[in-house]
PDB file of C-alpha atoms in Angstrom:
ATOM      1  CA  MET A   1     -10.106 161.479 -14.016  1.00  0.00           C
ATOM      2  CA  ASN A   2      -6.211 161.612 -15.414  1.00  0.00           C
ATOM      3  CA  GLY A   3      -3.495 163.486 -14.884  1.00  0.00           C
ATOM      4  CA  HIS A   4      -0.565 161.756 -14.156  1.00  0.00           C
ATOM      5  CA  ASN A   5       2.163 163.977 -13.909  1.00  0.00           C
ATOM      6  CA  ASP A   6       5.687 163.143 -14.242  1.00  0.00           C
ATOM      7  CA  PRO A   7       6.845 161.823 -10.799  1.00  0.00           C
ATOM      8  CA  VAL A   8       8.072 164.473  -8.345  1.00  0.00           C
ATOM      9  CA  VAL A   9      12.181 162.773  -7.351  1.00  0.00           C
ATOM     10  CA  LEU A  10      12.387 163.147  -3.168  1.00  0.00           C
ATOM     11  CA  THR A  11      15.752 162.959  -2.379  1.00  0.00           C
ATOM     12  CA  ASP A  12      15.667 162.464   1.370  1.00  0.00           C
ATOM     13  CA  PRO A  13      13.180 162.977   4.224  1.00  0.00           C
ATOM     14  CA  ASP A  14      13.657 166.916   3.887  1.00  0.00           C
ATOM     15  CA  ALA A  15      12.682 166.536   0.739  1.00  0.00           C
ATOM     16  CA  SER A  16       9.475 164.709   1.435  1.00  0.00           C
ATOM     17  CA  ASP A  17       8.539 167.482   4.688  1.00  0.00           C
ATOM     18  CA  ARG A  18       8.558 170.210   2.190  1.00  0.00           C
ATOM     19  CA  PHE A  19       6.360 168.475  -0.778  1.00  0.00           C
ATOM     20  CA  GLY A  20       3.914 168.170   2.237  1.00  0.00           C
ATOM     21  CA  ALA A  21       4.466 171.613   3.424  1.00  0.00           C
ATOM     22  CA  ALA A  22       3.939 172.793  -0.045  1.00  0.00           C
ATOM     23  CA  LEU A  23       0.815 170.922  -0.321  1.00  0.00           C
ATOM     24  CA  ALA A  24      -0.387 172.301   2.748  1.00  0.00           C
ATOM     25  CA  LYS A  25      -0.661 175.401   1.046  1.00  0.00           C
ATOM     26  CA  LEU A  26      -3.392 174.178  -1.563  1.00  0.00           C
ATOM     27  CA  VAL A  27      -5.649 171.968   0.545  1.00  0.00           C
ATOM     28  CA  VAL A  28      -9.503 173.416   1.565  1.00  0.00           C
ATOM     29  CA  PRO A  29     -11.813 171.368   3.481  1.00  0.00           C
ATOM     30  CA  GLY A  30     -13.912 168.778   1.897  1.00  0.00           C
ATOM     31  CA  ASP A  31     -10.043 167.597  -0.135  1.00  0.00           C
ATOM     32  CA  VAL A  32      -9.294 163.878   0.522  1.00  0.00           C
ATOM     33  CA  ILE A  33      -5.698 163.322  -0.102  1.00  0.00           C
ATOM     34  CA  THR A  34      -4.587 159.524  -0.007  1.00  0.00           C
ATOM     35  CA  LEU A  35      -1.301 158.095   0.030  1.00  0.00           C
ATOM     36  CA  ALA A  36       0.164 155.085  -1.436  1.00  0.00           C
ATOM     37  CA  GLY A  37       3.518 152.630  -1.404  1.00  0.00           C
ATOM     38  CA  PRO A  38       5.388 150.450   0.390  1.00  0.00           C
ATOM     39  CA  LEU A  39       6.202 150.327   4.021  1.00  0.00           C
ATOM     40  CA  GLY A  40       9.272 153.748   4.513  1.00  0.00           C
ATOM     41  CA  ALA A  41       8.558 155.066   1.358  1.00  0.00           C
ATOM     42  CA  GLY A  42       7.687 158.573   3.210  1.00  0.00           C
ATOM     43  CA  LYS A  43       4.290 158.753   3.564  1.00  0.00           C
ATOM     44  CA  THR A  44       4.118 159.625   7.364  1.00  0.00           C
ATOM     45  CA  SER A  45       7.222 162.074   5.954  1.00  0.00           C
ATOM     46  CA  ILE A  46       4.830 164.094   4.052  1.00  0.00           C
ATOM     47  CA  VAL A  47       1.685 163.934   6.094  1.00  0.00           C
ATOM     48  CA  ARG A  48       4.111 165.234   9.052  1.00  0.00           C
ATOM     49  CA  GLY A  49       5.380 168.316   6.828  1.00  0.00           C
ATOM     50  CA  LEU A  50       1.956 169.306   5.927  1.00  0.00           C
ATOM     51  CA  LEU A  51       0.396 169.214   9.475  1.00  0.00           C
ATOM     52  CA  ALA A  52       3.619 171.224  10.405  1.00  0.00           C
ATOM     53  CA  ALA A  53       2.658 173.509   7.662  1.00  0.00           C
ATOM     54  CA  LEU A  54      -1.089 173.886   9.258  1.00  0.00           C
ATOM     55  CA  GLY A  55       0.128 175.063  12.457  1.00  0.00           C
ATOM     56  CA  LEU A  56       0.630 171.444  14.364  1.00  0.00           C
ATOM     57  CA  ALA A  57       3.289 172.080  17.088  1.00  0.00           C
ATOM     58  CA  GLY A  58       5.638 168.559  17.381  1.00  0.00           C
ATOM     59  CA  GLU A  59       5.946 165.594  15.785  1.00  0.00           C
ATOM     60  CA  ALA A  60       2.309 164.278  14.546  1.00  0.00           C
ATOM     61  CA  PRO A  61       2.506 160.645  15.259  1.00  0.00           C
ATOM     62  CA  SER A  62       1.794 158.287  12.909  1.00  0.00           C
ATOM     63  CA  PRO A  63      -2.188 156.594  13.275  1.00  0.00           C
ATOM     64  CA  SER A  64      -0.975 153.176  12.859  1.00  0.00           C
ATOM     65  CA  PHE A  65      -2.436 151.716  16.086  1.00  0.00           C
ATOM     66  CA  ALA A  66      -5.492 154.290  16.329  1.00  0.00           C
ATOM     67  CA  ILE A  67      -5.774 153.973  12.817  1.00  0.00           C
ATOM     68  CA  VAL A  68      -7.317 157.429  12.529  1.00  0.00           C
ATOM     69  CA  GLN A  69      -5.820 160.451  14.211  1.00  0.00           C
ATOM     70  CA  PRO A  70      -7.696 164.022  14.019  1.00  0.00           C
ATOM     71  CA  TYR A  71      -6.824 167.775  14.340  1.00  0.00           C
ATOM     72  CA  ALA A  72      -8.896 170.340  14.641  1.00  0.00           C
ATOM     73  CA  PRO A  73      -8.410 173.883  15.523  1.00  0.00           C
ATOM     74  CA  PRO A  74      -6.338 176.108  17.273  1.00  0.00           C
ATOM     75  CA  ASP A  75      -3.870 172.933  16.786  1.00  0.00           C
ATOM     76  CA  THR A  76      -4.453 173.135  12.960  1.00  0.00           C
ATOM     77  CA  ILE A  77      -5.850 176.183  10.563  1.00  0.00           C
ATOM     78  CA  LEU A  78      -8.745 173.645   9.709  1.00  0.00           C
ATOM     79  CA  PRO A  79      -9.645 170.380  10.667  1.00  0.00           C
ATOM     80  CA  VAL A  80      -7.433 167.260   9.430  1.00  0.00           C
ATOM     81  CA  LEU A  81      -8.276 163.439   9.649  1.00  0.00           C
ATOM     82  CA  HIS A  82      -5.401 161.819   9.564  1.00  0.00           C
ATOM     83  CA  VAL A  83      -6.260 158.399   8.761  1.00  0.00           C
ATOM     84  CA  ASP A  84      -3.588 155.183   8.471  1.00  0.00           C
ATOM     85  CA  LEU A  85      -5.582 152.127   6.472  1.00  0.00           C
ATOM     86  CA  TYR A  86      -2.790 149.397   7.180  1.00  0.00           C
ATOM     87  CA  ARG A  87      -4.050 147.194  10.052  1.00  0.00           C
ATOM     88  CA  ILE A  88      -7.495 147.133   8.461  1.00  0.00           C
ATOM     89  CA  ASP A  89      -8.189 143.488   6.906  1.00  0.00           C
ATOM     90  CA  ASP A  90     -12.057 143.648   6.199  1.00  0.00           C
ATOM     91  CA  PRO A  91     -12.953 146.756   3.845  1.00  0.00           C
ATOM     92  CA  ASN A  92     -16.697 146.808   5.667  1.00  0.00           C
ATOM     93  CA  GLU A  93     -14.547 147.697   8.637  1.00  0.00           C
ATOM     94  CA  ILE A  94     -13.445 151.188   7.101  1.00  0.00           C
ATOM     95  CA  ALA A  95     -17.638 152.454   7.124  1.00  0.00           C
ATOM     96  CA  GLU A  96     -17.406 151.939  11.010  1.00  0.00           C
ATOM     97  CA  LEU A  97     -14.669 154.105  11.543  1.00  0.00           C
ATOM     98  CA  GLY A  98     -16.814 157.272  10.361  1.00  0.00           C
ATOM     99  CA  LEU A  99     -14.762 158.712   8.190  1.00  0.00           C
ATOM    100  CA  ASP A 100     -17.863 160.471   6.123  1.00  0.00           C
ATOM    101  CA  ASP A 101     -19.375 161.845   8.977  1.00  0.00           C
ATOM    102  CA  ALA A 102     -17.615 165.139   8.554  1.00  0.00           C
ATOM    103  CA  ALA A 103     -15.791 165.054   5.193  1.00  0.00           C
ATOM    104  CA  ALA A 104     -17.299 168.528   4.245  1.00  0.00           C
ATOM    105  CA  GLU A 105     -15.549 170.402   7.020  1.00  0.00           C
ATOM    106  CA  GLN A 106     -12.105 168.713   6.965  1.00  0.00           C
ATOM    107  CA  LEU A 107      -9.523 167.792   5.297  1.00  0.00           C
ATOM    108  CA  THR A 108      -8.875 163.923   5.131  1.00  0.00           C
ATOM    109  CA  ILE A 109      -5.339 162.030   4.522  1.00  0.00           C
ATOM    110  CA  VAL A 110      -5.666 158.240   4.063  1.00  0.00           C
ATOM    111  CA  GLU A 111      -1.999 156.439   3.966  1.00  0.00           C
ATOM    112  CA  TRP A 112      -2.764 152.873   2.645  1.00  0.00           C
ATOM    113  CA  PRO A 113      -5.954 153.564   0.567  1.00  0.00           C
ATOM    114  CA  GLU A 114      -5.710 150.630  -1.090  1.00  0.00           C
ATOM    115  CA  ARG A 115      -7.303 148.427   2.180  1.00  0.00           C
ATOM    116  CA  ALA A 116     -10.337 150.711   1.184  1.00  0.00           C
ATOM    117  CA  PRO A 117     -12.877 149.158  -1.547  1.00  0.00           C
ATOM    118  CA  ALA A 118     -12.116 150.655  -4.779  1.00  0.00           C
ATOM    119  CA  GLY A 119     -13.929 153.945  -6.020  1.00  0.00           C
ATOM    120  CA  TYR A 120     -13.927 155.100  -2.285  1.00  0.00           C
ATOM    121  CA  TRP A 121     -12.753 158.410  -2.760  1.00  0.00           C
ATOM    122  CA  PRO A 122     -13.362 158.924  -6.219  1.00  0.00           C
ATOM    123  CA  ASP A 123     -12.139 163.083  -5.695  1.00  0.00           C
ATOM    124  CA  ALA A 124      -8.996 162.331  -4.060  1.00  0.00           C
ATOM    125  CA  LEU A 125      -5.544 163.666  -4.731  1.00  0.00           C
ATOM    126  CA  ALA A 126      -4.169 160.258  -5.598  1.00  0.00           C
ATOM    127  CA  LEU A 127      -0.160 160.396  -4.501  1.00  0.00           C
ATOM    128  CA  THR A 128       1.870 156.846  -4.931  1.00  0.00           C
ATOM    129  CA  LEU A 129       5.654 156.851  -3.749  1.00  0.00           C
ATOM    130  CA  SER A 130       7.916 154.292  -4.678  1.00  0.00           C
ATOM    131  CA  PHE A 131      11.683 153.809  -4.296  1.00  0.00           C
ATOM    132  CA  THR A 132      14.171 154.870  -6.792  1.00  0.00           C
ATOM    133  CA  ALA A 133      17.007 153.154  -7.736  1.00  0.00           C
ATOM    134  CA  ASP A 134      19.442 156.003  -5.535  1.00  0.00           C
ATOM    135  CA  GLY A 135      17.267 155.199  -2.409  1.00  0.00           C
ATOM    136  CA  GLY A 136      15.172 158.346  -3.318  1.00  0.00           C
ATOM    137  CA  ARG A 137      11.355 158.351  -3.746  1.00  0.00           C
ATOM    138  CA  ALA A 138       9.420 158.786  -6.675  1.00  0.00           C
ATOM    139  CA  LEU A 139       5.851 160.546  -6.202  1.00  0.00           C
ATOM    140  CA  THR A 140       3.521 160.376  -8.821  1.00  0.00           C
ATOM    141  CA  ALA A 141      -0.018 161.825  -8.675  1.00  0.00           C
ATOM    142  CA  LEU A 142      -3.609 161.222 -10.080  1.00  0.00           C
ATOM    143  CA  VAL A 143      -5.025 163.968 -10.390  1.00  0.00           C
ATOM    144  CA  PRO A 144      -9.151 164.756 -10.171  1.00  0.00           C
ATOM    145  CA  ALA A 145     -11.538 167.149 -11.194  1.00  0.00           C
ATOM    146  CA  PRO A 146     -11.380 169.304  -8.497  1.00  0.00           C
ATOM    147  CA  TRP A 147      -7.705 169.480  -8.039  1.00  0.00           C
ATOM    148  CA  ARG A 148      -6.776 170.171 -11.752  1.00  0.00           C
ATOM    149  CA  ALA A 149      -6.489 174.430 -11.295  1.00  0.00           C
ATOM    150  CA  ARG A 150      -4.755 173.425  -8.183  1.00  0.00           C
ATOM    151  CA  TRP A 151      -1.431 171.338  -9.600  1.00  0.00           C
ATOM    152  CA  PRO A 152       1.167 170.695 -10.022  1.00  0.00           C
ATOM    153  CA  LEU A 153       2.705 171.878  -7.029  1.00  0.00           C
ATOM    154  CA  LYS A 154       4.091 175.349  -7.843  1.00  0.00           C
TER     155      LYS A 154
END
């Protein structure tokens, strides 16, 4: 896997929402997107923008407490599994979540992917957010083969 691109600068939460909405135009069932970065970096803002662009009315809750939040038509145009692994302490707990059960038919979005074993999602579009000196966010992407024809965002 290669494809580190120059960082995308997200200046504010609206920019994160717009990035998520642009990303929604590229996704297909079977895709996995991982979002890594510190608390408050904007992972959930990107997911909310993506889900809104996929048709979700209202604001998507962060699945920090539930860990897994599913969405399905007619609420979204394709099935989505929004996963937040922040509260996972033991990587073995991830297998119990059943994330692979319908992976080919849905979009899987994973926040805090570093809580999973290394290489758990080998074909994921791996997005990493970090803070910039001016208070914005820098987003870098590790682009796997299944995403290369669709990346970078236009």
